[in-house]
Coordinates of C-alpha atoms and ligand atoms in Angstrom, one line a residue:
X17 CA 0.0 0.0 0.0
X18 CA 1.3 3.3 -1.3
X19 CA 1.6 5.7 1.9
X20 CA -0.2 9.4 1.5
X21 CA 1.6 12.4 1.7
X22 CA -0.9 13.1 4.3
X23 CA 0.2 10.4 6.5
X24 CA 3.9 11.0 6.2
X25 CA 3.5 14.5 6.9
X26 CA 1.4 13.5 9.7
X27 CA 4.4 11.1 11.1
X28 CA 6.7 14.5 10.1
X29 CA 4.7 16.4 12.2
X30 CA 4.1 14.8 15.2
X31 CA 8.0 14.5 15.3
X32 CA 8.0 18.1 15.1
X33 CA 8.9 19.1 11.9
X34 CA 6.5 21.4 10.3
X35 CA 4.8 21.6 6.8
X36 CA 6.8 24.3 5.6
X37 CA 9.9 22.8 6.5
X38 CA 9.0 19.7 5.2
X39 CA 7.6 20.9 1.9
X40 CA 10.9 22.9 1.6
X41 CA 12.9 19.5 1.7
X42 CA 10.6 17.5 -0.7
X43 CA 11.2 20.1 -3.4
X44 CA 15.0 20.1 -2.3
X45 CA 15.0 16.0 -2.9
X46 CA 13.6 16.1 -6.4
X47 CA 16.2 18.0 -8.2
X48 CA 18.6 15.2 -6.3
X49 CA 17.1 12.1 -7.8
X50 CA 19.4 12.1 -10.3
X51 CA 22.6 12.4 -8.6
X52 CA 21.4 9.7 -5.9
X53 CA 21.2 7.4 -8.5
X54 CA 24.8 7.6 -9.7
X55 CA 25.7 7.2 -6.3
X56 CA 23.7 4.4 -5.7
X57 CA 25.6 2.9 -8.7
X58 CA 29.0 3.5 -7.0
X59 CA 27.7 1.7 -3.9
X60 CA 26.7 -1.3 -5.9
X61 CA 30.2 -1.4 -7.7
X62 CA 31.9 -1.4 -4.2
X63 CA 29.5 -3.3 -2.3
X64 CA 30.3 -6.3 -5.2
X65 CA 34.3 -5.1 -4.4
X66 CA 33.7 -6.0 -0.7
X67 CA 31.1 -9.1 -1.2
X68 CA 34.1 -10.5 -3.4
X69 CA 37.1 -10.0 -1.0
X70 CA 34.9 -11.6 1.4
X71 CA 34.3 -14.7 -0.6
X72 CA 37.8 -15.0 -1.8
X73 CA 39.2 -14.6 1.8
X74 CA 36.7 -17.5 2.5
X75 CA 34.8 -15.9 5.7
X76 CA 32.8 -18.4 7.7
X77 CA 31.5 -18.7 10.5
X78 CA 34.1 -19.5 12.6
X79 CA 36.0 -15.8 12.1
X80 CA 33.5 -14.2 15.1
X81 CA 34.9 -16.5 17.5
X82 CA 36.5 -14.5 19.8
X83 CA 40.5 -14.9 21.4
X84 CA 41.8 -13.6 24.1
X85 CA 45.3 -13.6 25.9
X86 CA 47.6 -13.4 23.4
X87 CA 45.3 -14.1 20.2
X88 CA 47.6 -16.5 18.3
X89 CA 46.1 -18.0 15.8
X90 CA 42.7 -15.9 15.2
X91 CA 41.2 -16.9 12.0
X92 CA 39.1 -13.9 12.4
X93 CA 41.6 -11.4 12.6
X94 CA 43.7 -12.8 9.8
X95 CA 40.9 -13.3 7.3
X96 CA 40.0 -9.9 8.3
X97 CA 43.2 -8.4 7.3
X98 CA 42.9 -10.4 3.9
X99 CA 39.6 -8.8 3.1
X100 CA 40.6 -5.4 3.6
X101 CA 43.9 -6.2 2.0
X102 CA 42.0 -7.8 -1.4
X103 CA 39.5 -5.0 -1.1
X104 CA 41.8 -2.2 -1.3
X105 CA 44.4 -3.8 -3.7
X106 CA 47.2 -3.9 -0.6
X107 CA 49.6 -7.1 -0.5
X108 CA 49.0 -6.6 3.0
X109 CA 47.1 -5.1 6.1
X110 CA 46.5 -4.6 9.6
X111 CA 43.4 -4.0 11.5
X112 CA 42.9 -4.0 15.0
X113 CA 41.2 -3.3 17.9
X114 CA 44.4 -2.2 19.4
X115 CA 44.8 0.8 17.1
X116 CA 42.4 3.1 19.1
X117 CA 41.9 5.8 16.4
X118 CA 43.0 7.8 13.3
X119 CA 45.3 9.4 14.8
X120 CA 47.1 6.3 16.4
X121 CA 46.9 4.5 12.8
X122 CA 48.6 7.5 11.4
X123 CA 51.2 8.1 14.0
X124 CA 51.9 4.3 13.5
X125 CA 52.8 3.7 10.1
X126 CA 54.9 7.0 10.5
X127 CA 56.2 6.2 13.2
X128 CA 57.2 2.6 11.9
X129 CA 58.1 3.6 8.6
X130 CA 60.9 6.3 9.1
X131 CA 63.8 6.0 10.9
X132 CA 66.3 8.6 12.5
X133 CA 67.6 11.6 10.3
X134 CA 65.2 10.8 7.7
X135 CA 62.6 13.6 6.2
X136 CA 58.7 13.0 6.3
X137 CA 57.1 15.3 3.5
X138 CA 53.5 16.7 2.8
X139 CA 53.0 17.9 -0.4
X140 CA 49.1 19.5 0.3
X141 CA 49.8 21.7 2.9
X142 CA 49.6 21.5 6.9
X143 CA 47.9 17.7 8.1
X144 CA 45.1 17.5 9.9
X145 CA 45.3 18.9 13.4
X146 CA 45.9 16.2 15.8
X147 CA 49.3 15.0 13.7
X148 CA 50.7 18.2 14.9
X149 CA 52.0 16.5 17.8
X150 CA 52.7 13.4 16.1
X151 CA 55.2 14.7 13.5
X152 CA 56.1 17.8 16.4
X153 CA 54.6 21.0 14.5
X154 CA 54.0 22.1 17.6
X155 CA 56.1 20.5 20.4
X156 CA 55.3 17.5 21.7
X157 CA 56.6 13.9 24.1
X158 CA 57.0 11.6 21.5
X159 CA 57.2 13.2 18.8
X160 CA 59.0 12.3 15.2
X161 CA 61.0 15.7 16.0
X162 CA 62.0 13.5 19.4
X163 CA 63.2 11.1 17.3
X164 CA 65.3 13.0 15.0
X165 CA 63.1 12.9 12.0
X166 CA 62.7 16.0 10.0
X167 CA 59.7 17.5 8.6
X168 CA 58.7 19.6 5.5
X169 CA 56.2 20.8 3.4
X170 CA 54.7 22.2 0.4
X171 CA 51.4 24.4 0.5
X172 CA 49.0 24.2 -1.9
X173 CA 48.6 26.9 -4.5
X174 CA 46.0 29.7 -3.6
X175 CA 43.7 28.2 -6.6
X176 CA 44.2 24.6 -4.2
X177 CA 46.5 23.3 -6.7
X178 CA 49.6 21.2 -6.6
X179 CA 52.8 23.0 -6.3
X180 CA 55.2 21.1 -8.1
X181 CA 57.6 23.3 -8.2
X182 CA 57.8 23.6 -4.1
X183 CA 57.5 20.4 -4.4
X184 CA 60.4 19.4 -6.4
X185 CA 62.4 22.1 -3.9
X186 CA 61.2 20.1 -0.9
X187 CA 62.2 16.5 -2.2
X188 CA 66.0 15.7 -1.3
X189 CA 68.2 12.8 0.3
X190 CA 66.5 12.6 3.5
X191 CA 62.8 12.7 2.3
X192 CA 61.6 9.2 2.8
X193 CA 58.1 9.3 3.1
X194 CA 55.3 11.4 1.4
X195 CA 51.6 11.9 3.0
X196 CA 49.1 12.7 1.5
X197 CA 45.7 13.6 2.9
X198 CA 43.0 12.5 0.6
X199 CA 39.9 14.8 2.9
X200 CA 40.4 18.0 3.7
X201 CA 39.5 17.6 7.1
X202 CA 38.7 20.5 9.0
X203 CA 40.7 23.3 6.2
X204 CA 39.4 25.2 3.8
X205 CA 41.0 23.3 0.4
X206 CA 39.2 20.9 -1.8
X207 CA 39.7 17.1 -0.6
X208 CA 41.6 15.3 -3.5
X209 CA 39.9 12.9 -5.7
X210 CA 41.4 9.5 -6.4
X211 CA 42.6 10.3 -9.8
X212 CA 44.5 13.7 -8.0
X213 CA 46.4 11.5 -6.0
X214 CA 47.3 9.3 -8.5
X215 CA 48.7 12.6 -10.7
X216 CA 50.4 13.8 -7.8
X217 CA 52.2 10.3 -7.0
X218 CA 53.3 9.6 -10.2
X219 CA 55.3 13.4 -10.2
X220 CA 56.4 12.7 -7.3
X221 CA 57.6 8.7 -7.9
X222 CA 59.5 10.4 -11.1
X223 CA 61.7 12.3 -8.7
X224 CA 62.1 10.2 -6.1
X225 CA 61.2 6.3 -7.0
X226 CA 62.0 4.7 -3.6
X227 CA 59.6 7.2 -1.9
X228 CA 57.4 5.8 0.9
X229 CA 53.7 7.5 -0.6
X230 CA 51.2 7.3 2.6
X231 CA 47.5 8.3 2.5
X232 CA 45.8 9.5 5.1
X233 CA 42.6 7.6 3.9
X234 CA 39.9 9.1 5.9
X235 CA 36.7 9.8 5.2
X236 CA 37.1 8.7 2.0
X237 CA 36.7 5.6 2.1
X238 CA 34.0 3.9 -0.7
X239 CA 33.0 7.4 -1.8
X240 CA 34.8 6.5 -4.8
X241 CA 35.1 3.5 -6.7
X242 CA 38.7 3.6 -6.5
X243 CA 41.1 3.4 -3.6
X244 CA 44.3 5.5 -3.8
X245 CA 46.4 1.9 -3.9
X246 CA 45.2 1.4 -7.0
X247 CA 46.8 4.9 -8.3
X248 CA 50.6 4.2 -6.8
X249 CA 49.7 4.7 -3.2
X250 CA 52.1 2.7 -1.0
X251 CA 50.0 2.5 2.2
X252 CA 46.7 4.1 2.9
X253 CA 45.4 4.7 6.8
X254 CA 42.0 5.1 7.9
X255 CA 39.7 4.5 11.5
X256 CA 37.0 2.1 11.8
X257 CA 34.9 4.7 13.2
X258 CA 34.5 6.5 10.2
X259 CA 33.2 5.1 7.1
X260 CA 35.0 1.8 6.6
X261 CA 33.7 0.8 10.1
X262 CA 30.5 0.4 8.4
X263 CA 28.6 2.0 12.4
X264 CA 29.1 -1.2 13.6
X265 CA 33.1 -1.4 14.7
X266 CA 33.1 0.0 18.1
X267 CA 37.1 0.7 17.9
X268 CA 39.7 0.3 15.9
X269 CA 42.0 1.5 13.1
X270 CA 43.5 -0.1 9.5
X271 CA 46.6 0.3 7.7
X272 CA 46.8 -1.6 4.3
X273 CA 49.5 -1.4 1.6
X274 CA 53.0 -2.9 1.0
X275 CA 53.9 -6.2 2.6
X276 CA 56.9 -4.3 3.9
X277 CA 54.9 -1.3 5.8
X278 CA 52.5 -3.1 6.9
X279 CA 54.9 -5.5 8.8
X280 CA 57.0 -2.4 10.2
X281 CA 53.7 -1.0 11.3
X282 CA 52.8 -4.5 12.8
X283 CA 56.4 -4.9 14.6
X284 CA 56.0 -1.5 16.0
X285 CA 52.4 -2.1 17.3
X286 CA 52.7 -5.2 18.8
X287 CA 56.8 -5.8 19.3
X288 CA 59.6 -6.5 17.4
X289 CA 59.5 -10.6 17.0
X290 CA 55.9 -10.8 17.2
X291 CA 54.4 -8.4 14.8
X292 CA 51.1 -9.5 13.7
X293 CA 51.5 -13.0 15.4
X294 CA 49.6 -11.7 18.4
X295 CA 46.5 -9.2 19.3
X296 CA 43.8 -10.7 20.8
X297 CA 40.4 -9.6 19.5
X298 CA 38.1 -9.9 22.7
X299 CA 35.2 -10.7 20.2
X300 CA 35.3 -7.9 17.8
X301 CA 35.6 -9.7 14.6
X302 CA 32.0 -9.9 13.7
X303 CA 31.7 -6.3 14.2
X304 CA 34.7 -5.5 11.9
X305 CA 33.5 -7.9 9.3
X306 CA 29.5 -6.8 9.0
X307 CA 31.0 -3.2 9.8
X308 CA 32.7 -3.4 6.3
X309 CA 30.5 -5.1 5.1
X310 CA 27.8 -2.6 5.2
X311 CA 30.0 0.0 4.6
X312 CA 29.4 1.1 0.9
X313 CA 25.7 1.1 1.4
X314 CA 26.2 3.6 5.2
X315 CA 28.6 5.8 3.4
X316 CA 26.4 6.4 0.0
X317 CA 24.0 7.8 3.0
X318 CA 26.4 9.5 4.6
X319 CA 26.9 11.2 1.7
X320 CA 23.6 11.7 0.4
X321 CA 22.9 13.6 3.6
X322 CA 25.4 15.8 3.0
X323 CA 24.3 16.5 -0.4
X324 CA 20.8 16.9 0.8
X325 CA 21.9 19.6 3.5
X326 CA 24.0 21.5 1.2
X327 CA 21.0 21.8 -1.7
X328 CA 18.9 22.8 1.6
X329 CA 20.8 25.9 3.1
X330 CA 22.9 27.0 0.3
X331 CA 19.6 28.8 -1.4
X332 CA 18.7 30.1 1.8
X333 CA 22.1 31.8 2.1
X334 CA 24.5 29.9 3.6
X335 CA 27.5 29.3 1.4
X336 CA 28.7 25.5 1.5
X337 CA 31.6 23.7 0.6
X338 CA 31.7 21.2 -1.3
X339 CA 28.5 24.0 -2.7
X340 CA 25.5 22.4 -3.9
X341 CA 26.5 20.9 -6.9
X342 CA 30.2 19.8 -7.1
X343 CA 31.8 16.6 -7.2
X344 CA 31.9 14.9 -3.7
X345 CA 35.0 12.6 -2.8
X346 CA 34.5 12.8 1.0
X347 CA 31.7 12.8 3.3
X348 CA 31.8 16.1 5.6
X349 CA 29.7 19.4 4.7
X350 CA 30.9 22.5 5.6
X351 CA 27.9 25.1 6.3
X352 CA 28.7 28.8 7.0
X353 CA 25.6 29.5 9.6
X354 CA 27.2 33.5 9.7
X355 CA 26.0 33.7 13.7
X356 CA 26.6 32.1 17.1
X357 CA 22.5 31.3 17.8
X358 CA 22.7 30.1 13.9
X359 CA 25.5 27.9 15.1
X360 CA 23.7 26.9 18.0
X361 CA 20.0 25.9 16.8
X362 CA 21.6 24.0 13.9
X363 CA 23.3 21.9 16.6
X364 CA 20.5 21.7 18.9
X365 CA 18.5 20.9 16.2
X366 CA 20.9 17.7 14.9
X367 CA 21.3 16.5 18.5
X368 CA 17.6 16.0 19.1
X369 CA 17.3 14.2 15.6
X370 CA 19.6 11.7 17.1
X371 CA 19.0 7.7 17.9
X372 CA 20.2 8.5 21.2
X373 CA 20.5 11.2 23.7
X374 CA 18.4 13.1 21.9
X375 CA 16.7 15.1 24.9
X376 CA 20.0 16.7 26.1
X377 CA 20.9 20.2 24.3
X378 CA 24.3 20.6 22.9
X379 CA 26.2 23.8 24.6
X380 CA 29.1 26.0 23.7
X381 CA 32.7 24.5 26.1
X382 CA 36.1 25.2 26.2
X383 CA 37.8 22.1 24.4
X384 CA 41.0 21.3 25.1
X385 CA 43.6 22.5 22.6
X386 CA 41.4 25.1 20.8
X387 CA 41.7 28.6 21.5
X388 CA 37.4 29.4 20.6
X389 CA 35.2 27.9 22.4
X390 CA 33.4 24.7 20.5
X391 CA 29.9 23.4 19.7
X392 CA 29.2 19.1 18.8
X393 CA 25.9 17.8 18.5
X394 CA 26.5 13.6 18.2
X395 CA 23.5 11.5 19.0
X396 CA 26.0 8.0 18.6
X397 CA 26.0 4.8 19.3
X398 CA 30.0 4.8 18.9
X399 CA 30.9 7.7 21.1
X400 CA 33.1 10.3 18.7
X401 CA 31.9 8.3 15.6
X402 CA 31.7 10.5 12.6
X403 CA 30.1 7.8 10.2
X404 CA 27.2 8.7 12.7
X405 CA 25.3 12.2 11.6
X406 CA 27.3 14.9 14.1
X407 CA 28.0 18.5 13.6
X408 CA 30.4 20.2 15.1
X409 CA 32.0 24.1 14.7
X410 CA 34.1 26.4 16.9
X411 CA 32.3 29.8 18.3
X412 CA 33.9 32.3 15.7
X413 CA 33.6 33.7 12.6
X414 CA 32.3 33.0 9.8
X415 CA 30.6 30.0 12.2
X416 CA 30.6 27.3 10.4
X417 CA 29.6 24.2 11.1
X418 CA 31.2 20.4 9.7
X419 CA 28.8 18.0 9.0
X420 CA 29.2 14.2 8.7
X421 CA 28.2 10.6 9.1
X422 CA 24.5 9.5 8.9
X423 CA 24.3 6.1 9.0
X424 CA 20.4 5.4 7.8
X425 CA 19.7 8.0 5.1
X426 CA 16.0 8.2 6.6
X427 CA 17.2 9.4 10.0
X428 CA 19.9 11.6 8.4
X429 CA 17.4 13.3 6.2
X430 CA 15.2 13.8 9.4
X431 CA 18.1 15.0 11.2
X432 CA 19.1 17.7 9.1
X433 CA 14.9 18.5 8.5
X434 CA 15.5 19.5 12.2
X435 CA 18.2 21.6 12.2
X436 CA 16.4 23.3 9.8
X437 CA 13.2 23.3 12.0
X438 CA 15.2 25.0 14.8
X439 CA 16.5 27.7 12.6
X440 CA 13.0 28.3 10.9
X441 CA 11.2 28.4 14.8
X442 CA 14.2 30.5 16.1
X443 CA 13.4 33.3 12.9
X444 CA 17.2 33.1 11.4
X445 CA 15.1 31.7 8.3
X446 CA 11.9 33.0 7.3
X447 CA 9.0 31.5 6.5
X448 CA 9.6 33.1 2.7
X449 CA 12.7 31.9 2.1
X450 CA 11.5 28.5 2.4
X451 CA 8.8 28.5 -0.6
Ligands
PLP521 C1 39.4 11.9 11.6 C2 40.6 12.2 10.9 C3 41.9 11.9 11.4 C4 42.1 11.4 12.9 O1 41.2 10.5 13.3 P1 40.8 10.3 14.8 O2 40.1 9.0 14.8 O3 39.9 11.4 15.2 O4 42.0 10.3 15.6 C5 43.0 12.1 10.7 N1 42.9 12.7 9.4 C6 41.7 13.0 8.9 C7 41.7 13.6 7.5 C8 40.6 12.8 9.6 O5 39.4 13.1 9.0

């Protein structure tokens, strides 16, 4: 039976949305069909990717047992490691509980891939904030500076361009390793497609071949239907509460490329002698495995949620990036809400769209390491995952808010109907603006 409009809106309302707002969002969705559909085609071509590397890796049942102690012989783990290894095109991988985040996969294979007086290089510009510490941009215990490994970098070009020519400058006898990061994070410069990092490794490859090329993978994982291995990529690096976690992995971190990385990352992790031998996995296999699993299918709605809220506020004023209608090759919306009570009902308004904790309101606090005070609405069921629809932004100008995740598509779209909701009831969008 075909539902009424009546009904839904019904089911909308009592839920708090109002017609307006609603009506506004239907009329957003139709100009979107046809872009959901080539997405929907991209999650069937990597959904067969990941079906395959599961049948070739031969997962059974017996892989969600779980080990404990010292977790030799874990089929789980190790077939684990082989699907994400034949999914990604990497000779090898490593996926673990143990790794407890991005950042800890990161600072790993860094850490485990360069040695004393050697040079680690990016060639897009300053990394993501929290590998500050881990390469020593800003001081830090433990650092790669500790160590006596060097850092440079190149900027991008004001038009976000490669600049080869800073490039070639930077490259000498030291430089060992090159990262890339494939999202732009949290910075205002386009994330890289695929295709980018493949032109970018093979300049870089023809000046130095022996170059280590790392990829800090995250974010971007199945929004594409290529991986950045397949482009000349030596290693890529990603967390399993992002997008390759598929929601389900409650932990965890991957690193998947060269044999030889991926062993010096594994040595380092676990000890020298033992590598990926041991690393008990206290029940957490079946997680990983339906995780990535479903992944394709939860990041095609993370990403059709973005899409949705960009086409929603960017004709009512508030300039996005990615805008409206570009190319996507990550999943986090950038929304420039102009004001602190924009910032603030958008939030609030996300937060109660949530699964859970839904009744408590978001507020403005002073985060550690950030000099503006900081707003996060996350409703999770992974605390801190971003596959899960959150919003987050710092209290200054221009106020802009990041938004990412959305794990059902449904509940993502009424998420973001509710931030708008909050906005429309708080008059920062008039009734107008919406028809
Ligand atoms: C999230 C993220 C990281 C760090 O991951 P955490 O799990 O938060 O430590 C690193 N790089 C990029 C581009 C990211 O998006």
């Amino acid at each position: 039976m075909k539902i009424s409009d009546e009904v839904m809106n019904e089911m909308y309302k009592s839920m708090g949305i109002s017609e307006a707002v609603r009506a506004y969002g239907q009329k957003t969705l139709e100009k979107l069909e046809e872009r959901f559909r080539e997405i929907d085609r991209v999650t069937e071509f990597n959904q067969l990717k990941v079906l395959r590397a599961m049948q070739a890796a031969k997962v059974d049942a017996e892989c969600f047992n779980a080990s404990s102690g010292y977790g030799y012989d874990d089929i789980g783990r190790e077939k684990i490691e082989r699907v994400y290894a034949e999914c990604f095109h990497g000779e090898d991988a490593l996926v673990r509980p143990q790794i407890t985040c991005g950042t800890h996969a990161l600072s790993l294979a860094l850490m485990s891939n360069l040695r004393p007086g050697q040079e680690l290089l990016s060639p897009v510009g300053k990394p993501y904030d929290t590998l500050d510490e881990v390469i020593g941009i800003r001081p830090s215990q433990g650092s790669l500076a500790e160590y006596g490994i060097s850092y440079a970098q190149a900027d991008l070009l004001p038009n976000g361009d490669f600049d080869y020519d800073e490039i070639r400058r930077k490259i000498n006898d030291k430089t060992h390793l090159v990262t890339i990061q494939r999202s732009k994070g949290y910075a205002v410069r386009p994330t890289l497609s695929v295709e980018k990092i493949g032109e970018l490794i093979s300049i870089i490859k023809g000046i130095k071949p022996d170059v280590i090329v790392m990829v800090d993978n995250c974010y971007g994982e199945f929004v594409e239907d290529r991986e950045p291995l397949e482009v000349g990529a030596d290693m890529i690096v990603g967390s399993l509460i992002k997008n390759p976690g598929g929601g389900m992995a409650p932990i965890g971190g991957y690193i998947v490329g060269k044999k030889e990385c991926v062993l010096n990352a594994a040595h380092r992790l676990t000890s020298p002698g033992l590598g990926k031998e041991v690393g008990a996995t206290l029940g957490m296999n079946r997680s990983f495995l339906q995780g990535f699993f479903l992944a394709p299918v939860i990041t095609s709605n993370a990403l059709k949620s973005s899409i949705f809220a960009a086409n929603l506020y960017e004709p009512l004023g508030f300039p996005c990036l990615p805008n409206a209608t570009e190319e996507r090759f990550d999943i986090i919306q950038a929304i420039t809400l102009k004001k602190p009570e924009t910032l603030i009902a958008f939030c609030s308004g996300i937060q109660a769209g949530s699964p859970v904790d839904s009744y408590v309101t978001p507020e403005p606090w002073d985060m550690p390491g950030y000099d503006d005070q900081v707003i996060m609405a996350a409703g999770a069921f992974v605390q801190g995952s971003s596959i899960e629809l959150s919003a987050d932004g710092p209290l200054r100008e221009p106020y802009a808010v990041y938004l990412q995740g959305g794990l059902t598509w449904p509940s993502a779209k009424f998420g973001i109907l509710y931030s708008l909701q909050k906005l429309y009831e708080a008059n920062l969008v008039s009734r107008d603006s919406l028809c």
